[in-house]
Amino acid sequence: MEHVDRCVVLVDAGYLLGAAASLLAGEPARSRITVDHAALIQGLRERAEADTEQPLLRIYWFDGAPDRVPQPEHRRLRVMSRVTVRLGALTRSDGRWAQKGVDAAMHAELTELARNRACSDIVLVTGDGDLLPGLMSAKEHGVAVHLWAVQAADGDYNQSEDLVAEADERRVLDRAWITKAVRAKDLGGGCPPPPVPRPEITAILSAPLPDSALAASADRAAESQATVVRNGSAAPPAQHGPETEAAPAAGKGVPTPKDLAGLRGPGTPAPAPQPVGPGQSQPGATLRWSSDKGWVERPGGGAVGEPPETASLPTLAQLTSAEQRWADREEDITTVGGDPFEVGQVFARRWMERLPEAGHVQKLSVMYPRIPHRIDGELLRYAARFGLLAHKDDQIDEHDRYAIRAGFWREIDVRAAAEHGAMPPEKGHPGPTT
């Protein structure tokens, strides 16, 4: 049986992007570069077809990921035309990340393609000498092997010399070719710039603290100062009234449970902008940390301590049938890229489409910027499927959490505006604040 006249590209992403980072940023850390994956794949395809003079069958992208969970870049890549992603493990040892199983997977794919005569030419983008047996086996099956290198930063080889010697053809992807899809990040001398949030995230971060919370903060400061005086220590200058006391909270935007403790009676909706004096606070309030940074757990306050209005909102799991769950998983795998903002939008859209009562959307919208604890936890667990926990000690990065919730609120906004026959607010004003 003759080989089919077509080419296949096998890419070791760790080598390609690590060598590109060394070339452009001076060190192999992939965090030092930004990659336009669509442009990179298109460049690989065009170059392979030109060099081999054969049409492309497929590009295999081999990379490592923690627990083999696809990262956002892998999710984008695997839905591209003619691209197949194969993931090995990414493990941490002695403070460094290392790929496990990637070279073995490449070796298996290389030999299988050659044995089955699936192509006439194979392009290898790698420097790993462990692939030498697979390369030699492919040649023995009559496949032409093209070995591509990324231009080395020091002008020397960044590939196994044995691999170079055995390849039928060799090409170098130079700086000019690499920079069509890869750019070095400008880190200002090694200090990363502070992230610039999207307008929707800024809106959530800048949501004003209720007047009642500011008053309570001032009361706590006064009580603390009085305690210091009673203990016989010199009290600090009385320089923080309600305005200055609000400054730290304003920087964060969303009040913490400590800010809101004792400000709402049972069943009071979260925003509660009406001023509440210290004398009206709920005695015996207990705090429960929540990623929505707003709920106060009170005995008898409804399911898991939430107000009745919140407890009555169903979760997405309660609204989803087995058939819908399967369809959701298909959509997640094929079309959802994994951007935190997009993840929040997808979750909110599914939740709203399955609600039995349209009034639930309006009930939720007045709680902006806080999301009920059960729904917020479910939202973050959904986001964790997209690899947003990676490299962060099993916690979603704070900026990503705000982006997830901003996407959620944007979808709620659009639906609430549609039900009222109004245009949705501009980005940067993702929802009602009352």
Short mmCIF file of C-alpha atoms in Angstrom, two decimals:
data_model
loop_
_atom_site.label_atom_id
_atom_site.label_comp_id
_atom_site.label_asym_id
_atom_site.label_seq_id
_atom_site.Cartn_x
_atom_site.Cartn_y
_atom_site.Cartn_z
CA MET A 1 0.00 0.00 0.00
CA GLU A 2 1.40 3.35 -1.04
CA HIS A 3 1.55 6.40 1.18
CA VAL A 4 -1.14 9.01 0.75
CA ASP A 5 0.38 12.17 -0.68
CA ARG A 6 -0.22 14.59 2.18
CA CYS A 7 1.70 15.97 5.13
CA VAL A 8 1.26 15.92 8.90
CA VAL A 9 2.80 18.36 11.40
CA LEU A 10 3.71 17.25 14.93
CA VAL A 11 4.38 20.20 17.25
CA ASP A 12 6.06 20.00 20.64
CA ALA A 13 4.48 23.16 22.08
CA GLY A 14 6.91 23.24 25.00
CA TYR A 15 9.84 23.40 22.59
CA LEU A 16 8.25 25.78 20.07
CA LEU A 17 7.00 28.35 22.58
CA GLY A 18 9.90 27.95 25.01
CA ALA A 19 12.45 28.51 22.25
CA ALA A 20 10.40 31.45 20.94
CA ALA A 21 10.40 32.98 24.44
CA SER A 22 14.18 32.53 24.66
CA LEU A 23 14.61 34.19 21.29
CA LEU A 24 12.28 37.13 21.87
CA ALA A 25 12.34 37.65 25.66
CA GLY A 26 15.71 36.20 26.69
CA GLU A 27 14.34 33.36 28.82
CA PRO A 28 12.28 30.24 28.07
CA ALA A 29 9.32 31.12 30.30
CA ARG A 30 6.15 31.09 28.19
CA SER A 31 4.65 33.71 30.51
CA ARG A 32 7.04 36.19 28.89
CA ILE A 33 5.31 36.00 25.49
CA THR A 34 1.86 36.44 24.00
CA VAL A 35 0.77 34.08 21.25
CA ASP A 36 -1.77 34.54 18.47
CA HIS A 37 -2.61 30.86 18.14
CA ALA A 38 -4.78 31.29 15.05
CA ALA A 39 -1.94 33.06 13.21
CA LEU A 40 0.58 30.49 14.45
CA ILE A 41 -1.47 27.54 13.19
CA GLN A 42 -2.06 29.24 9.85
CA GLY A 43 1.67 29.93 9.54
CA LEU A 44 2.54 26.30 10.31
CA ARG A 45 0.05 25.06 7.75
CA GLU A 46 1.26 27.34 4.97
CA ARG A 47 4.91 26.61 5.68
CA ALA A 48 4.35 22.83 5.82
CA GLU A 49 2.44 22.74 2.54
CA ALA A 50 5.08 24.89 0.85
CA ASP A 51 8.04 22.86 2.15
CA THR A 52 6.57 19.40 1.52
CA GLU A 53 4.59 20.34 -1.60
CA GLN A 54 1.74 18.25 -0.17
CA PRO A 55 -1.67 19.23 1.21
CA LEU A 56 -2.01 19.19 4.98
CA LEU A 57 -3.82 16.32 6.65
CA ARG A 58 -3.56 17.53 10.24
CA ILE A 59 -1.52 19.43 12.82
CA TYR A 60 -0.98 17.61 16.11
CA TRP A 61 -0.30 19.96 19.03
CA PHE A 62 1.42 18.23 21.96
CA ASP A 63 1.57 20.07 25.27
CA GLY A 64 1.46 19.58 29.02
CA ALA A 65 -1.33 20.65 31.38
CA PRO A 66 -1.92 20.19 35.13
CA ASP A 67 -3.86 16.93 35.57
CA ARG A 68 -4.20 16.95 31.77
CA VAL A 69 -7.00 19.54 32.10
CA PRO A 70 -7.15 21.63 28.90
CA GLN A 71 -6.14 25.24 29.46
CA PRO A 72 -7.90 28.12 27.64
CA GLU A 73 -5.28 28.05 24.86
CA HIS A 74 -5.84 24.32 24.36
CA ARG A 75 -9.58 24.84 24.15
CA ARG A 76 -9.08 27.46 21.45
CA LEU A 77 -6.66 25.27 19.52
CA ARG A 78 -8.64 22.06 19.51
CA VAL A 79 -11.67 23.60 17.80
CA MET A 80 -9.54 24.99 14.97
CA SER A 81 -9.70 23.34 11.57
CA ARG A 82 -7.23 20.47 11.09
CA VAL A 83 -5.83 20.74 14.63
CA THR A 84 -5.72 17.91 17.18
CA VAL A 85 -4.52 18.59 20.73
CA ARG A 86 -2.77 15.87 22.72
CA LEU A 87 -2.05 16.63 26.38
CA GLY A 88 0.52 15.17 28.71
CA ALA A 89 0.82 15.92 32.41
CA LEU A 90 2.43 19.05 33.79
CA THR A 91 4.03 18.41 37.16
CA ARG A 92 5.91 20.62 39.60
CA SER A 93 9.21 19.41 41.06
CA ASP A 94 11.81 21.46 42.95
CA GLY A 95 9.90 24.63 42.15
CA ARG A 96 9.93 23.99 38.38
CA TRP A 97 7.24 22.79 35.99
CA ALA A 98 8.02 19.78 33.80
CA GLN A 99 6.09 17.97 31.07
CA LYS A 100 5.47 14.25 31.48
CA GLY A 101 4.34 11.95 28.69
CA VAL A 102 4.51 14.48 25.85
CA ASP A 103 7.52 12.93 24.11
CA ALA A 104 6.03 9.43 24.49
CA ALA A 105 2.77 10.61 22.91
CA MET A 106 4.65 12.23 20.02
CA HIS A 107 6.69 9.07 19.49
CA ALA A 108 3.53 6.91 19.41
CA GLU A 109 1.78 9.23 16.94
CA LEU A 110 4.84 9.48 14.71
CA THR A 111 5.31 5.71 14.41
CA GLU A 112 1.58 5.03 14.02
CA LEU A 113 1.21 7.53 11.16
CA ALA A 114 4.19 6.02 9.37
CA ARG A 115 3.13 2.39 9.95
CA ASN A 116 -0.37 3.08 8.62
CA ARG A 117 1.03 5.00 5.64
CA ALA A 118 -1.33 7.87 6.51
CA CYS A 119 0.96 10.47 4.91
CA SER A 120 4.01 10.87 2.74
CA ASP A 121 5.70 13.63 4.76
CA ILE A 122 5.89 14.36 8.48
CA VAL A 123 7.07 17.70 9.87
CA LEU A 124 8.52 17.57 13.39
CA VAL A 125 8.76 20.79 15.39
CA THR A 126 10.82 19.62 18.35
CA GLY A 127 14.32 19.40 19.75
CA ASP A 128 13.87 16.31 21.92
CA GLY A 129 16.36 13.54 21.19
CA ASP A 130 13.95 10.99 22.71
CA LEU A 131 12.09 11.08 19.39
CA LEU A 132 15.08 9.68 17.50
CA PRO A 133 13.80 6.05 17.45
CA GLY A 134 10.41 7.22 16.18
CA LEU A 135 12.03 9.35 13.49
CA MET A 136 14.16 6.42 12.31
CA SER A 137 11.13 4.12 12.30
CA ALA A 138 9.17 6.60 10.16
CA LYS A 139 12.00 6.74 7.66
CA GLU A 140 12.07 2.96 7.45
CA HIS A 141 8.38 3.03 6.52
CA GLY A 142 9.15 5.34 3.61
CA VAL A 143 8.03 8.64 5.15
CA ALA A 144 10.06 11.80 4.51
CA VAL A 145 10.80 13.49 7.84
CA HIS A 146 11.21 17.28 7.96
CA LEU A 147 12.73 18.68 11.17
CA TRP A 148 12.03 22.32 12.02
CA ALA A 149 13.96 24.32 14.58
CA VAL A 150 13.23 27.66 16.17
CA GLN A 151 16.10 30.09 15.69
CA ALA A 152 18.27 29.82 18.79
CA ALA A 153 18.87 32.94 20.83
CA ASP A 154 22.62 32.29 21.01
CA GLY A 155 22.95 31.20 17.38
CA ASP A 156 23.71 27.60 18.35
CA TYR A 157 21.62 24.43 18.09
CA ASN A 158 18.64 24.07 20.41
CA GLN A 159 17.91 20.54 19.14
CA SER A 160 19.43 17.11 19.60
CA GLU A 161 22.30 16.76 17.15
CA ASP A 162 21.36 13.12 16.53
CA LEU A 163 17.85 14.24 15.61
CA VAL A 164 19.27 16.84 13.24
CA ALA A 165 21.55 14.27 11.62
CA GLU A 166 18.75 11.75 10.96
CA ALA A 167 16.18 14.19 9.51
CA ASP A 168 15.62 14.13 5.75
CA GLU A 169 15.08 17.88 5.55
CA ARG A 170 15.75 20.66 8.02
CA ARG A 171 14.38 24.20 8.24
CA VAL A 172 14.78 27.02 10.75
CA LEU A 173 11.83 29.15 11.85
CA ASP A 174 13.61 32.48 12.13
CA ARG A 175 12.77 35.58 14.13
CA ALA A 176 10.85 37.15 11.23
CA TRP A 177 8.60 34.09 10.94
CA ILE A 178 8.11 33.71 14.70
CA THR A 179 7.12 37.35 15.25
CA LYS A 180 4.18 37.02 12.88
CA ALA A 181 2.37 35.19 15.68
CA VAL A 182 4.45 35.62 18.85
CA ARG A 183 5.36 38.80 20.72
CA ALA A 184 7.46 39.40 23.80
CA LYS A 185 5.60 41.01 26.68
CA ASP A 186 6.87 44.41 27.78
CA LEU A 187 7.42 43.78 31.47
CA GLY A 188 9.22 47.04 32.22
CA GLY A 189 12.49 45.55 33.41
CA GLY A 190 10.99 42.39 34.86
CA CYS A 191 8.18 43.95 36.91
CA PRO A 192 4.84 43.00 35.37
CA PRO A 193 2.44 45.92 34.95
CA PRO A 194 -0.78 45.86 36.95
CA PRO A 195 -3.57 44.18 34.99
CA VAL A 196 -6.04 46.53 33.32
CA PRO A 197 -9.51 45.07 33.91
CA ARG A 198 -12.23 45.15 31.30
CA PRO A 199 -14.82 47.92 31.75
CA GLU A 200 -17.37 45.40 33.03
CA ILE A 201 -14.97 44.22 35.72
CA THR A 202 -14.17 47.80 36.66
CA ALA A 203 -17.88 48.43 37.15
CA ILE A 204 -18.13 45.58 39.66
CA LEU A 205 -14.95 46.59 41.46
CA SER A 206 -16.16 50.19 41.76
CA ALA A 207 -19.66 49.36 43.00
CA PRO A 208 -20.23 51.77 45.92
CA LEU A 209 -20.49 50.51 49.46
CA PRO A 210 -23.94 51.22 51.01
CA ASP A 211 -24.05 54.22 53.36
CA SER A 212 -25.01 51.85 56.15
CA ALA A 213 -21.81 49.87 55.69
CA LEU A 214 -19.75 53.05 55.83
CA ALA A 215 -21.49 54.11 59.02
CA ALA A 216 -20.87 50.72 60.58
CA SER A 217 -17.21 50.91 59.62
CA ALA A 218 -16.94 54.26 61.35
CA ASP A 219 -18.68 52.83 64.44
CA ARG A 220 -16.22 49.93 64.55
CA ALA A 221 -13.31 52.35 64.28
CA ALA A 222 -14.71 54.46 67.12
CA GLU A 223 -15.23 51.40 69.31
CA SER A 224 -11.68 50.23 68.57
CA GLN A 225 -10.30 53.64 69.51
CA ALA A 226 -12.32 53.66 72.74
CA THR A 227 -10.97 50.20 73.62
CA VAL A 228 -7.42 51.42 73.16
CA VAL A 229 -8.09 54.34 75.50
CA ARG A 230 -9.69 52.08 78.13
CA ASN A 231 -6.66 49.81 78.01
CA GLY A 232 -4.46 52.74 78.91
CA SER A 233 -2.72 53.09 75.55
CA ALA A 234 -2.45 56.29 73.64
CA ALA A 235 -5.20 56.49 71.06
CA PRO A 236 -4.24 57.30 67.49
CA PRO A 237 -5.32 60.67 66.14
CA ALA A 238 -9.01 60.73 65.26
CA GLN A 239 -8.50 61.21 61.57
CA HIS A 240 -10.82 58.70 59.94
CA GLY A 241 -14.45 59.59 59.79
CA PRO A 242 -16.88 57.85 57.45
CA GLU A 243 -15.25 59.34 54.35
CA THR A 244 -11.71 58.17 55.05
CA GLU A 245 -12.95 54.90 56.52
CA ALA A 246 -14.61 54.18 53.19
CA ALA A 247 -11.38 54.53 51.24
CA PRO A 248 -10.07 50.97 51.70
CA ALA A 249 -13.45 49.46 50.86
CA ALA A 250 -13.89 51.69 47.83
CA GLY A 251 -10.66 50.37 46.40
CA LYS A 252 -12.07 46.85 46.55
CA GLY A 253 -15.58 47.86 45.55
CA VAL A 254 -17.54 44.85 46.75
CA PRO A 255 -18.06 44.87 50.55
CA THR A 256 -16.79 41.94 52.59
CA PRO A 257 -18.95 40.00 55.02
CA LYS A 258 -17.33 42.00 57.83
CA ASP A 259 -18.48 45.24 56.19
CA LEU A 260 -22.04 43.96 55.95
CA ALA A 261 -22.27 42.18 59.30
CA GLY A 262 -25.30 43.32 61.26
CA LEU A 263 -26.59 45.64 58.54
CA ARG A 264 -29.46 43.48 57.25
CA GLY A 265 -32.27 41.80 59.05
CA PRO A 266 -33.48 38.36 57.98
CA GLY A 267 -34.89 38.39 54.46
CA THR A 268 -33.45 41.74 53.45
CA PRO A 269 -32.09 41.81 49.87
CA ALA A 270 -28.34 42.18 49.54
CA PRO A 271 -27.88 45.77 48.31
CA ALA A 272 -30.10 47.33 51.06
CA PRO A 273 -29.07 50.93 50.28
CA GLN A 274 -31.26 52.38 53.04
CA PRO A 275 -29.21 53.67 56.01
CA VAL A 276 -29.39 51.39 59.03
CA GLY A 277 -28.24 52.60 62.42
CA PRO A 278 -26.12 50.51 64.75
CA GLY A 279 -29.12 50.02 67.01
CA GLN A 280 -30.99 48.23 64.22
CA SER A 281 -28.32 45.63 63.58
CA GLN A 282 -29.19 41.98 63.90
CA PRO A 283 -27.78 40.62 67.18
CA GLY A 284 -25.81 37.42 67.12
CA ALA A 285 -24.99 37.59 63.41
CA THR A 286 -22.41 35.02 62.38
CA LEU A 287 -20.15 35.49 59.39
CA ARG A 288 -19.75 32.94 56.65
CA TRP A 289 -16.95 33.60 54.15
CA SER A 290 -18.25 33.50 50.60
CA SER A 291 -16.69 34.29 47.27
CA ASP A 292 -19.60 36.62 46.63
CA LYS A 293 -18.28 38.65 49.60
CA GLY A 294 -21.66 39.69 50.83
CA TRP A 295 -23.83 37.16 52.62
CA VAL A 296 -24.30 37.08 56.39
CA GLU A 297 -25.44 33.79 57.83
CA ARG A 298 -28.10 34.13 60.49
CA PRO A 299 -29.88 31.37 62.38
CA GLY A 300 -33.29 30.74 60.84
CA GLY A 301 -32.66 33.06 57.93
CA GLY A 302 -33.73 30.57 55.28
CA ALA A 303 -31.85 27.80 53.50
CA VAL A 304 -28.21 27.76 54.61
CA GLY A 305 -28.80 31.08 56.30
CA GLU A 306 -29.73 33.02 53.15
CA PRO A 307 -32.71 35.38 52.87
CA PRO A 308 -35.89 33.75 51.48
CA GLU A 309 -35.61 35.74 48.24
CA THR A 310 -32.17 34.29 47.62
CA ALA A 311 -32.98 30.77 48.79
CA SER A 312 -35.88 30.58 46.33
CA LEU A 313 -33.62 30.98 43.30
CA PRO A 314 -32.92 27.57 41.76
CA THR A 315 -29.40 26.50 40.83
CA LEU A 316 -28.44 25.55 37.30
CA ALA A 317 -28.05 21.91 38.36
CA GLN A 318 -31.65 21.87 39.58
CA LEU A 319 -32.83 23.25 36.23
CA THR A 320 -30.80 20.94 33.99
CA SER A 321 -31.97 17.61 32.62
CA ALA A 322 -29.65 14.73 31.74
CA GLU A 323 -30.03 15.51 28.03
CA GLN A 324 -29.21 19.17 28.59
CA ARG A 325 -26.20 18.23 30.72
CA TRP A 326 -24.82 16.18 27.84
CA ALA A 327 -25.45 19.01 25.37
CA ASP A 328 -23.80 21.49 27.75
CA ARG A 329 -20.70 19.34 27.93
CA GLU A 330 -20.56 19.12 24.14
CA GLU A 331 -20.79 22.91 23.88
CA ASP A 332 -18.09 23.35 26.52
CA ILE A 333 -15.74 21.05 24.64
CA THR A 334 -16.30 22.39 21.14
CA THR A 335 -17.17 26.09 21.34
CA VAL A 336 -16.46 27.63 24.76
CA GLY A 337 -12.93 29.02 24.67
CA GLY A 338 -12.37 29.32 28.43
CA ASP A 339 -11.99 33.11 28.73
CA PRO A 340 -13.24 33.93 32.26
CA PHE A 341 -15.70 36.59 31.03
CA GLU A 342 -17.09 34.19 28.41
CA VAL A 343 -17.46 31.41 31.01
CA GLY A 344 -19.63 33.68 33.14
CA GLN A 345 -21.78 34.58 30.12
CA VAL A 346 -22.36 30.95 29.14
CA PHE A 347 -23.34 29.96 32.67
CA ALA A 348 -25.78 32.88 33.02
CA ARG A 349 -27.34 32.25 29.61
CA ARG A 350 -28.07 28.60 30.44
CA TRP A 351 -29.44 29.49 33.86
CA MET A 352 -31.81 32.13 32.48
CA GLU A 353 -33.02 30.02 29.55
CA ARG A 354 -34.12 27.23 31.95
CA LEU A 355 -35.79 29.34 34.61
CA PRO A 356 -39.47 28.44 35.05
CA GLU A 357 -40.35 32.02 36.05
CA ALA A 358 -39.12 35.16 34.29
CA GLY A 359 -39.42 37.05 37.57
CA HIS A 360 -36.33 35.29 38.88
CA VAL A 361 -34.14 37.37 36.56
CA GLN A 362 -35.49 40.65 37.92
CA LYS A 363 -35.22 39.32 41.47
CA LEU A 364 -31.55 38.56 40.89
CA SER A 365 -30.76 41.78 39.02
CA VAL A 366 -31.51 43.97 42.04
CA MET A 367 -28.84 42.11 44.01
CA TYR A 368 -26.02 43.47 41.86
CA PRO A 369 -23.06 43.20 42.34
CA ARG A 370 -23.45 40.20 44.67
CA ILE A 371 -24.47 36.75 43.42
CA PRO A 372 -26.34 34.41 45.78
CA HIS A 373 -23.92 32.11 47.53
CA ARG A 374 -25.20 28.80 46.10
CA ILE A 375 -25.31 30.10 42.53
CA ASP A 376 -21.95 31.84 42.86
CA GLY A 377 -20.31 28.64 44.15
CA GLU A 378 -21.82 26.68 41.29
CA LEU A 379 -20.55 29.31 38.82
CA LEU A 380 -16.98 29.06 40.13
CA ARG A 381 -17.07 25.25 40.09
CA TYR A 382 -18.19 25.42 36.46
CA ALA A 383 -15.32 27.81 35.69
CA ALA A 384 -12.84 25.39 37.27
CA ARG A 385 -13.55 22.91 34.44
CA PHE A 386 -11.77 25.23 32.03
CA GLY A 387 -8.40 24.99 33.74
CA LEU A 388 -8.68 28.35 35.52
CA LEU A 389 -7.32 26.73 38.69
CA ALA A 390 -3.97 25.89 37.10
CA HIS A 391 -0.79 27.14 38.78
CA LYS A 392 -2.85 28.90 41.44
CA ASP A 393 -2.88 26.40 44.30
CA ASP A 394 -6.35 25.15 43.36
CA GLN A 395 -7.87 28.62 43.65
CA ILE A 396 -9.17 30.80 40.87
CA ASP A 397 -7.20 34.01 40.55
CA GLU A 398 -9.01 37.01 42.06
CA HIS A 399 -9.01 38.97 38.80
CA ASP A 400 -10.43 35.92 36.99
CA ARG A 401 -13.19 35.63 39.61
CA TYR A 402 -14.24 39.21 38.96
CA ALA A 403 -14.13 38.58 35.21
CA ILE A 404 -16.32 35.46 35.58
CA ARG A 405 -18.90 37.42 37.57
CA ALA A 406 -18.76 40.37 35.20
CA GLY A 407 -19.64 38.04 32.33
CA PHE A 408 -22.48 36.58 34.40
CA TRP A 409 -23.89 40.02 35.15
CA ARG A 410 -23.58 41.13 31.54
CA GLU A 411 -25.90 38.32 30.44
CA ILE A 412 -28.33 39.05 33.27
CA ASP A 413 -28.31 42.68 32.14
CA VAL A 414 -29.15 41.84 28.54
CA ARG A 415 -32.06 39.59 29.55
CA ALA A 416 -33.45 42.06 32.10
CA ALA A 417 -33.28 44.88 29.54
CA ALA A 418 -34.98 42.72 26.88
CA GLU A 419 -37.86 41.89 29.21
CA HIS A 420 -38.42 45.60 29.78
CA GLY A 421 -38.07 46.44 26.09
CA ALA A 422 -34.99 48.55 26.77
CA MET A 423 -31.53 48.51 25.29
CA PRO A 424 -28.94 46.79 27.46
CA PRO A 425 -26.51 49.16 29.17
CA GLU A 426 -23.19 49.94 27.62
CA LYS A 427 -20.19 47.89 28.63
CA GLY A 428 -18.70 49.35 31.72
CA HIS A 429 -22.18 49.58 33.27
CA PRO A 430 -23.04 45.89 33.50
CA GLY A 431 -26.11 46.05 35.64
CA PRO A 432 -28.31 47.85 38.13
CA THR A 433 -26.63 48.97 41.32
CA THR A 434 -29.68 49.30 43.48
#
